[in-house]
mmCIF file of C-alpha atoms in Angstrom:
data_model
loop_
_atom_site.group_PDB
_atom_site.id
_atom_site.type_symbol
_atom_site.label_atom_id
_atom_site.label_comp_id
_atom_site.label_asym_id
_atom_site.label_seq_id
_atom_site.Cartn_x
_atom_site.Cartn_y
_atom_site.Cartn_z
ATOM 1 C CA UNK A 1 131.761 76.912 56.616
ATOM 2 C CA UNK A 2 129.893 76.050 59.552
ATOM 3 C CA UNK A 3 131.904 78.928 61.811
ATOM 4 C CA UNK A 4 130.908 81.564 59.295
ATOM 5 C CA UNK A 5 127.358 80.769 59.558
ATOM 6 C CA UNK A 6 127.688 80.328 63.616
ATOM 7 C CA UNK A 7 129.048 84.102 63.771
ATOM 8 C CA UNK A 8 126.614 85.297 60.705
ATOM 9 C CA UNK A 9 123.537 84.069 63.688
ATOM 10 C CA UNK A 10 125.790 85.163 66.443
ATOM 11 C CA UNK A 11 126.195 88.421 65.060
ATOM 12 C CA UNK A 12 122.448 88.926 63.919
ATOM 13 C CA UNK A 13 121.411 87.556 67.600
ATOM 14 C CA UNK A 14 123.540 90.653 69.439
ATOM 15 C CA UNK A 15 122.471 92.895 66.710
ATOM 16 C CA UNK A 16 118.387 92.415 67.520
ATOM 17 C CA UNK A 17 119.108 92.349 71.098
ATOM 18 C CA UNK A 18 121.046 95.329 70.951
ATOM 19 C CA UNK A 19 118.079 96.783 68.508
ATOM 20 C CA UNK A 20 115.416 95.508 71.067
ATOM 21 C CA UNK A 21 117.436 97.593 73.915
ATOM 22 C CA UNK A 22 117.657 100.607 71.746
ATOM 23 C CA UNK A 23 113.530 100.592 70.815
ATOM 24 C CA UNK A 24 112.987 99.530 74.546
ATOM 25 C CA UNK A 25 115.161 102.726 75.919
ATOM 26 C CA UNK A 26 113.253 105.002 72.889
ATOM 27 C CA UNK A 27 109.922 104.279 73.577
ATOM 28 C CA UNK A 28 109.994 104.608 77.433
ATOM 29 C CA UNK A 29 112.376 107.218 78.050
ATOM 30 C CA UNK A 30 110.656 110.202 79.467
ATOM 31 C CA UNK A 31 109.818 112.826 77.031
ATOM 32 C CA UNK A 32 110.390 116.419 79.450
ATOM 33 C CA UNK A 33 110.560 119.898 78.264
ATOM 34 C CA UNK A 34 110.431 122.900 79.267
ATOM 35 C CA UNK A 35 107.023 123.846 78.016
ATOM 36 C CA UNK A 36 107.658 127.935 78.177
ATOM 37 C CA UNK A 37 106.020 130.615 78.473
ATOM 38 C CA UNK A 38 101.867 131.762 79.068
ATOM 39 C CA UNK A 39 100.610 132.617 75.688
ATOM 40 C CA UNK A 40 99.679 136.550 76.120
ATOM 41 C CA UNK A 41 96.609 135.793 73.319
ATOM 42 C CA UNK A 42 95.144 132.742 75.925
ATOM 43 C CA UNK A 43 95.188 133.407 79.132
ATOM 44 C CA UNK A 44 95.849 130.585 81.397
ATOM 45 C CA UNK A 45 96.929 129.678 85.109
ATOM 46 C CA UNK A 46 99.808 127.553 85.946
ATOM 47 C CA UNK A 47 98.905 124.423 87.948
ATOM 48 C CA UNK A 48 100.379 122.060 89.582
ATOM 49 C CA UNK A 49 98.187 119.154 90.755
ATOM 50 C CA UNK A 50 99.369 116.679 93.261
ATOM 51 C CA UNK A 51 99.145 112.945 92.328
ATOM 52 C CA UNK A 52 100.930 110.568 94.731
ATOM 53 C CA UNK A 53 103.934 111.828 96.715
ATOM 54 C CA UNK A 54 106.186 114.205 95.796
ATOM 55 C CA UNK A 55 104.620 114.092 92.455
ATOM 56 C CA UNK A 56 103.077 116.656 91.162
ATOM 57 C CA UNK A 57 101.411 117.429 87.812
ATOM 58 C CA UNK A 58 101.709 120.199 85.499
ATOM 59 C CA UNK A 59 99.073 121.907 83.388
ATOM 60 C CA UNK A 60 97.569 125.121 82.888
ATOM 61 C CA UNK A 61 93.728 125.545 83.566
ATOM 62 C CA UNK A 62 91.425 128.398 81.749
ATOM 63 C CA UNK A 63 88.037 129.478 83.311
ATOM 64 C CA UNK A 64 85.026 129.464 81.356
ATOM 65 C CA UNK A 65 81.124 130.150 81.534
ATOM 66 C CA UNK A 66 79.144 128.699 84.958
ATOM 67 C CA UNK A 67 76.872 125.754 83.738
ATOM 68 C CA UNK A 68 79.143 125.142 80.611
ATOM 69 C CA UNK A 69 81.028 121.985 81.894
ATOM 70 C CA UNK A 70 84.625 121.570 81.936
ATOM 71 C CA UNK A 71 87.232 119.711 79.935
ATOM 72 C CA UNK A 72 90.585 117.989 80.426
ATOM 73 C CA UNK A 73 92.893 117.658 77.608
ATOM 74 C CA UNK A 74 95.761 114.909 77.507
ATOM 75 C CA UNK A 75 98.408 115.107 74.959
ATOM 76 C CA UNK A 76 99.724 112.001 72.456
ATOM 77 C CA UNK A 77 103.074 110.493 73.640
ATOM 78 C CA UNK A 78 106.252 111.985 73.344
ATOM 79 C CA UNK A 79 104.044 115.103 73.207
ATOM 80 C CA UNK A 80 103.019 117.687 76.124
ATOM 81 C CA UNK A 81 100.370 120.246 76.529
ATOM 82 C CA UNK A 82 101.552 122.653 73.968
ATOM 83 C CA UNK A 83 99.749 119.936 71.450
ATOM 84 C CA UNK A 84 96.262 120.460 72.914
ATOM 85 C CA UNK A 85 96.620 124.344 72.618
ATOM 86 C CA UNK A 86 94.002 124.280 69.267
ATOM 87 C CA UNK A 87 91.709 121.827 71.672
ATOM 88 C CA UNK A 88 91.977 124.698 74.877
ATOM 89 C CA UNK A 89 91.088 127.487 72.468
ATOM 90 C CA UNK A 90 88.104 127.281 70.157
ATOM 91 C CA UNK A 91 86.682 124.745 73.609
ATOM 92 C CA UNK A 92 87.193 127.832 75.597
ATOM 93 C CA UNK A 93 85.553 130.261 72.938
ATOM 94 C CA UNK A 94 82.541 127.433 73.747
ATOM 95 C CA UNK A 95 82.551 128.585 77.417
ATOM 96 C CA UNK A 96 83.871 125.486 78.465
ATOM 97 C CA UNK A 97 86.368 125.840 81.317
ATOM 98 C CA UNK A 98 89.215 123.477 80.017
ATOM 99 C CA UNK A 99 92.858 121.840 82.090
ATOM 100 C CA UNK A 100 95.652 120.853 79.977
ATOM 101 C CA UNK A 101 98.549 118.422 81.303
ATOM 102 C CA UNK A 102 101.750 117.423 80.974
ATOM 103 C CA UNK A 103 101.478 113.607 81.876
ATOM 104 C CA UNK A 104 104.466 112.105 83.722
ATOM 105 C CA UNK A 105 107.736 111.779 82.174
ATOM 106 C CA UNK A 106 106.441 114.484 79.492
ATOM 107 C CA UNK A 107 106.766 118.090 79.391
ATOM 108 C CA UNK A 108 107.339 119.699 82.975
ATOM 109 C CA UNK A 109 105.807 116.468 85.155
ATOM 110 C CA UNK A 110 108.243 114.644 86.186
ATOM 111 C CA UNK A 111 108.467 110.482 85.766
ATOM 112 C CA UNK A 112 111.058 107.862 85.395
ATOM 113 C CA UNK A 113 109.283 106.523 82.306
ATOM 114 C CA UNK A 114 106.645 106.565 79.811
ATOM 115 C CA UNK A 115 104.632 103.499 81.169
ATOM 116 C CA UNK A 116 101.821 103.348 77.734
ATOM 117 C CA UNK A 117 98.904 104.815 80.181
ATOM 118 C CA UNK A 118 98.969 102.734 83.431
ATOM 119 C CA UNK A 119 101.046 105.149 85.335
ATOM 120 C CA UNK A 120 99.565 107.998 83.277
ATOM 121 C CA UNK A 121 96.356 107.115 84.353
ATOM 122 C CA UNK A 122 97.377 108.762 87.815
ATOM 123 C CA UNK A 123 97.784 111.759 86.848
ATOM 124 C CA UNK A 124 94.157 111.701 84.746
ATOM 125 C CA UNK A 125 93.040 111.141 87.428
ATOM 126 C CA UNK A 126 94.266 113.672 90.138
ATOM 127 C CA UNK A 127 93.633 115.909 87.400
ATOM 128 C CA UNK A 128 89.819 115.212 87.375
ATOM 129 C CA UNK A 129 89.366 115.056 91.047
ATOM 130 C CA UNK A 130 91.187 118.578 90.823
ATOM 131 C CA UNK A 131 88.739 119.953 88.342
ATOM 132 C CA UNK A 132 85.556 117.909 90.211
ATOM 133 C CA UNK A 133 87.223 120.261 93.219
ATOM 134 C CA UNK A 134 87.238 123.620 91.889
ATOM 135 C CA UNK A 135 84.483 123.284 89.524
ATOM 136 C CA UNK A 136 81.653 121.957 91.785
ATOM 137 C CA UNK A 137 78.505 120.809 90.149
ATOM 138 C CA UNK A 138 79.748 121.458 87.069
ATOM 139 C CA UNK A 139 79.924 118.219 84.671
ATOM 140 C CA UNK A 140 83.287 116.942 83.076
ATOM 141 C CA UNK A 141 84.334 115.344 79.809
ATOM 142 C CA UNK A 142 87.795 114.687 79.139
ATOM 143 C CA UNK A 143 89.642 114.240 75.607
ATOM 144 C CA UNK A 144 92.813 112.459 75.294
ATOM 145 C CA UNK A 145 95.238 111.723 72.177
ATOM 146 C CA UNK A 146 96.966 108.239 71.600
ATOM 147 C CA UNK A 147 98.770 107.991 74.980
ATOM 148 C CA UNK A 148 96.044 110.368 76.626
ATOM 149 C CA UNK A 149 93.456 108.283 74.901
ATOM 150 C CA UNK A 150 94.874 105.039 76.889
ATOM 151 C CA UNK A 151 95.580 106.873 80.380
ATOM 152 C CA UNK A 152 91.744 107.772 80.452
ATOM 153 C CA UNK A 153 90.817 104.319 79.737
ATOM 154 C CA UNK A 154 93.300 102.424 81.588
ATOM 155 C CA UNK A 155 92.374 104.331 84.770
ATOM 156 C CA UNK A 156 91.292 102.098 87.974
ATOM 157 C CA UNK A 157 88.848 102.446 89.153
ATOM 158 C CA UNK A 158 87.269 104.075 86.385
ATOM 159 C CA UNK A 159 87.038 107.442 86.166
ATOM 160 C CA UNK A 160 83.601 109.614 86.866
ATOM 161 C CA UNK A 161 83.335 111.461 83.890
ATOM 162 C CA UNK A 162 79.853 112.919 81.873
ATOM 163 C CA UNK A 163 81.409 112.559 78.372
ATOM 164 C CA UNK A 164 84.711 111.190 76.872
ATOM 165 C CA UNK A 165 86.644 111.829 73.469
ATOM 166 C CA UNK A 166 88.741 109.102 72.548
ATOM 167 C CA UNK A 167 91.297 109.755 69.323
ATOM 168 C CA UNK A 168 93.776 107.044 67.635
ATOM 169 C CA UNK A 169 93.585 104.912 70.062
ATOM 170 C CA UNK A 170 94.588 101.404 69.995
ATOM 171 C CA UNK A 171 92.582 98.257 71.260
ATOM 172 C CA UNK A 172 95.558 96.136 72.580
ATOM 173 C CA UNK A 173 99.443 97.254 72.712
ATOM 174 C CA UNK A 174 100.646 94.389 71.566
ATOM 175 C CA UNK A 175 99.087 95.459 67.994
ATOM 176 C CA UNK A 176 100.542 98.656 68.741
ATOM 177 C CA UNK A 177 103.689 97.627 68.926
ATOM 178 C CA UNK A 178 103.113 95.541 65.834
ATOM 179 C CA UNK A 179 101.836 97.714 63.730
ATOM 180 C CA UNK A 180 104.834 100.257 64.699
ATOM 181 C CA UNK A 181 107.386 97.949 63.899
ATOM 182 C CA UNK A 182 105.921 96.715 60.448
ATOM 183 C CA UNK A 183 105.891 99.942 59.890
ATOM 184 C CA UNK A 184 109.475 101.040 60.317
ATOM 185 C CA UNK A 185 111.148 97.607 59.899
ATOM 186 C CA UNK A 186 108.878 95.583 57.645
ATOM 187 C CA UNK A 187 108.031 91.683 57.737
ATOM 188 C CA UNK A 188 111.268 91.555 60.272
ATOM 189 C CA UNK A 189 109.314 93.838 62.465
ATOM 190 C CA UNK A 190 107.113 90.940 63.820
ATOM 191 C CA UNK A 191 109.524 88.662 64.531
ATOM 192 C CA UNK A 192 110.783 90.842 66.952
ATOM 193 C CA UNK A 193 107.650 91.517 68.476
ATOM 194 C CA UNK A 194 107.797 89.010 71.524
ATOM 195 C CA UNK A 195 110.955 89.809 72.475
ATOM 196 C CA UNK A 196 110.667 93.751 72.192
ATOM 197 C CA UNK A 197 107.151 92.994 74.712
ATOM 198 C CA UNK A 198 109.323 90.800 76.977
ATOM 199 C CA UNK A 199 111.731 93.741 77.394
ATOM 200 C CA UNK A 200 108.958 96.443 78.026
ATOM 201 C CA UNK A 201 107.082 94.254 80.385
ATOM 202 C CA UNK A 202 110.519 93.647 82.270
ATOM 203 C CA UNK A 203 111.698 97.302 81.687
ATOM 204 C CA UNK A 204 108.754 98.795 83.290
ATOM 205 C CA UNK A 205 107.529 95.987 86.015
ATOM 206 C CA UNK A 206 104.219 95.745 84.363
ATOM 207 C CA UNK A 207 101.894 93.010 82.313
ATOM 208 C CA UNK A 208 101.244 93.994 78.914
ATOM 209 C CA UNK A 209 98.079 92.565 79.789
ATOM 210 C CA UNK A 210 97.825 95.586 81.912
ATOM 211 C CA UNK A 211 98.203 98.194 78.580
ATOM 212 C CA UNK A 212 95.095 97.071 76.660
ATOM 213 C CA UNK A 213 92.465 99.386 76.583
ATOM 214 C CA UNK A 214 89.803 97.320 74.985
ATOM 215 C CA UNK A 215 89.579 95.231 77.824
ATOM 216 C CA UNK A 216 88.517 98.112 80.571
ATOM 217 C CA UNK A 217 86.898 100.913 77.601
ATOM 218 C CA UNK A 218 83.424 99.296 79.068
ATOM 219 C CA UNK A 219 83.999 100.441 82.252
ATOM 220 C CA UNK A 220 84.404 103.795 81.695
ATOM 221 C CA UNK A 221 80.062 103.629 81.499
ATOM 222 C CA UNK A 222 80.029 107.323 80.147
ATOM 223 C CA UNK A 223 79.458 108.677 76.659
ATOM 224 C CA UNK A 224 81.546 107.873 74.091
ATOM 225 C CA UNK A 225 83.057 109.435 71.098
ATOM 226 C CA UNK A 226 85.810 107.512 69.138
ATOM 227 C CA UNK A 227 87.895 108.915 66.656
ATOM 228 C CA UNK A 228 90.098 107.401 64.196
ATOM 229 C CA UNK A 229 91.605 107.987 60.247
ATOM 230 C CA UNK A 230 91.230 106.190 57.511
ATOM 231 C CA UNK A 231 94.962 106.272 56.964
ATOM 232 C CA UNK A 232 95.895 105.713 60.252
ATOM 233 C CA UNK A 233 98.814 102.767 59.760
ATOM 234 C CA UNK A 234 99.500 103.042 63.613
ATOM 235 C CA UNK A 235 95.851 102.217 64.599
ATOM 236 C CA UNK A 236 93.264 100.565 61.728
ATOM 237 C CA UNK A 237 90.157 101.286 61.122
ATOM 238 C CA UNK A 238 89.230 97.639 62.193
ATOM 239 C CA UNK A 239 90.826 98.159 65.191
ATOM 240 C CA UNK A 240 88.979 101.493 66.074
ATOM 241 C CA UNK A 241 85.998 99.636 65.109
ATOM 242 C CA UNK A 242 86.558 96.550 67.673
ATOM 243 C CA UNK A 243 86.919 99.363 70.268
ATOM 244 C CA UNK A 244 83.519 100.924 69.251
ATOM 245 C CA UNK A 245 81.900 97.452 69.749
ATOM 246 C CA UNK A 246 83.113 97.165 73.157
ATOM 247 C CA UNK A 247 82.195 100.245 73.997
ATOM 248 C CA UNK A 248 78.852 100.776 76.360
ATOM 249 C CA UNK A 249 76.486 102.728 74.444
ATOM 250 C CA UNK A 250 75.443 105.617 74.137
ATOM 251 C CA UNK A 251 78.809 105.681 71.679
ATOM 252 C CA UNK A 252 80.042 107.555 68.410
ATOM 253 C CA UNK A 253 82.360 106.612 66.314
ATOM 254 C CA UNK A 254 83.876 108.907 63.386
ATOM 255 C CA UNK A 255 86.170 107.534 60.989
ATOM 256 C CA UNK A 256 87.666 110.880 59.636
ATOM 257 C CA UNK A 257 88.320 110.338 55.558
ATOM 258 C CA UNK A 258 91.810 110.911 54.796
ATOM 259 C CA UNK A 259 93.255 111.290 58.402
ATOM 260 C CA UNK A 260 96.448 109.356 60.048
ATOM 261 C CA UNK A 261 97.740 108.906 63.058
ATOM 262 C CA UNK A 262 98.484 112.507 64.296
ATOM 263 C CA UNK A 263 96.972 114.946 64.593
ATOM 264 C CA UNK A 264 92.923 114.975 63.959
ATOM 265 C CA UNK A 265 92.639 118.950 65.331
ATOM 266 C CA UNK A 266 95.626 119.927 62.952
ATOM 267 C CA UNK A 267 93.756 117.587 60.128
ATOM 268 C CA UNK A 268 90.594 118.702 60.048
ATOM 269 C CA UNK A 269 90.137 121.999 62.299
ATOM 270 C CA UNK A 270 86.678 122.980 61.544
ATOM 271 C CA UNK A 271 85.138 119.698 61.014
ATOM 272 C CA UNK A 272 86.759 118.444 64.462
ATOM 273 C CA UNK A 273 85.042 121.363 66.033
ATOM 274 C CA UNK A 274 82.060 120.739 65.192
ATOM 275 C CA UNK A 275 81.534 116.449 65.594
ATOM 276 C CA UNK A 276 83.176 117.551 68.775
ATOM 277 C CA UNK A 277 81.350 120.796 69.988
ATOM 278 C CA UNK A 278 78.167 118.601 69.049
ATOM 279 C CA UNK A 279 78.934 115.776 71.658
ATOM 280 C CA UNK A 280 80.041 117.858 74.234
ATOM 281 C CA UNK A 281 77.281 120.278 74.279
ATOM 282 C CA UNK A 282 75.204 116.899 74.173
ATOM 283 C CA UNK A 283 76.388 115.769 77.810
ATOM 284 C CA UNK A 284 77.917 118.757 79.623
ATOM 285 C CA UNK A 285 75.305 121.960 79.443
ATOM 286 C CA UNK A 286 73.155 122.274 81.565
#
């Protein structure tokens, strides 16, 4: 009797470490792609953006009006710049010059893994300096999605931005990673929760303490807009709102009726462009 129920927790031991190793490998393993071809109704230039050595980043940059600011667009995880092609056009159409990127380990940039935005934040940041660059004088907002969201926010020093869109993003990963895996695995989700964090902090040689944006969004000392859903499961509302009150003013925050996780462009097109053309406009024309 007492053998069965040794190998009945012996077996359910190796099965959640094994489980733990599979989510660990999932959720860091880089996302690339070949992202294709120029779109022949947008025209872009290919860039390539150095960050560090031999590292270089991907994106493709389109010019805009003199005076009307520039924009860089980061994509959600797993993702790449294809996802901030709606974003690029109608911000374009603005006269806004705008960059999208692949960030490391997505898309064409290459990267050993997906690090949650610490790592990321590297490339957000060669990517500004590049636009500050060719763009001089001109002011700069960026807008980042989920794992963009936390690579703009995680960046150190902060970055030196006029305005900054911030969508679905989380306040702390460890509630990320909680919420994910009630999500997909119920109650039995959060038991697992310390030991799937113990194997991502070990897997990628960093703190979780390092992956919480709601403890550096206060430096970032630039305009604000958050955006969140109402049916976001991934990110609450609560927790949007806990980033909103430790963000420096002058802030927004839009809770978007209806909306989840992905995507709030694809959600609400027309509605996004105009919360969003309004708080650029705000900041970045002169």
């Amino acid at each position: 009797m007492y053998r069965l129920i040794l190998i009945q927790i012996t077996s359910i031991l190796v099965a959640a470490v094994i489980g733990i190793v599979i989510m660990g490998e999932i959720l860091t393993s880089p996302a690339s792609t070949a992202v294709g071809v120029l779109i022949p109704d947008f025209p872009v230039e290919s860039v390539q953006i150095p960050a560090g050595q031999d590292h270089k980043v991907h994106g493709w940059l389109a010019r805009g009006i003199r005076g009307h600011g520039a924009v860089l667009l980061v994509h959600s995880i797993r993702s790449n710049r294809l996802e901030m092609l709606g974003r690029a056009r109608f911000l374009n159409a603005q006269g806004y010059s705008v960059l999208l990127i692949d960030l490391q380990a997505h898309g064409e940039t290459p990267g050993e893994r997906i690090t949650f935005g610490v790592r990321e934040s590297k490339d957000v940041k060669a990517a500004v300096d590049y636009l500050r660059d060719n763009f001089p004088g001109e002011r700069i907002a960026a807008i980042g999605v989920t794992l963009g969201a936390a690579a703009i926010t995680l960046a150190d020093p902060p970055l030196r931005l006029n305005a900054v869109v911030l969508e679905s993003l989380h306040p702390t990963f460890e509630e990320a990673v909680e919420n994910r895996l009630k999500l997909h695995l119920g109650e039995f989700g959060i038991w697992l929760k310390p030991f799937l964090l113990s194997y991502l902090s070990l897997l990628l040689d960093l703190s979780t303490d390092q992956l919480n944006p709601i403890d550096r969004i206060s430096n970032l000392n630039t305009p604000i807009l958050l955006i969140s859903g109402t049916h976001d499961r991934h990110t609450t509302q609560s927790e949007a709102e806990r980033l909103f009150d430790a963000a420096l003013q002058p802030k927004e925050l839009w809770i978007v009726p209806g909306a989840g996780h992905y995507n709030m462009y694809t959600y609400g097109s027309r509605s996004y462009e105009e919360r969003v053309s309004s708080f650029l406009s705000k900041y970045l024309w002169q």
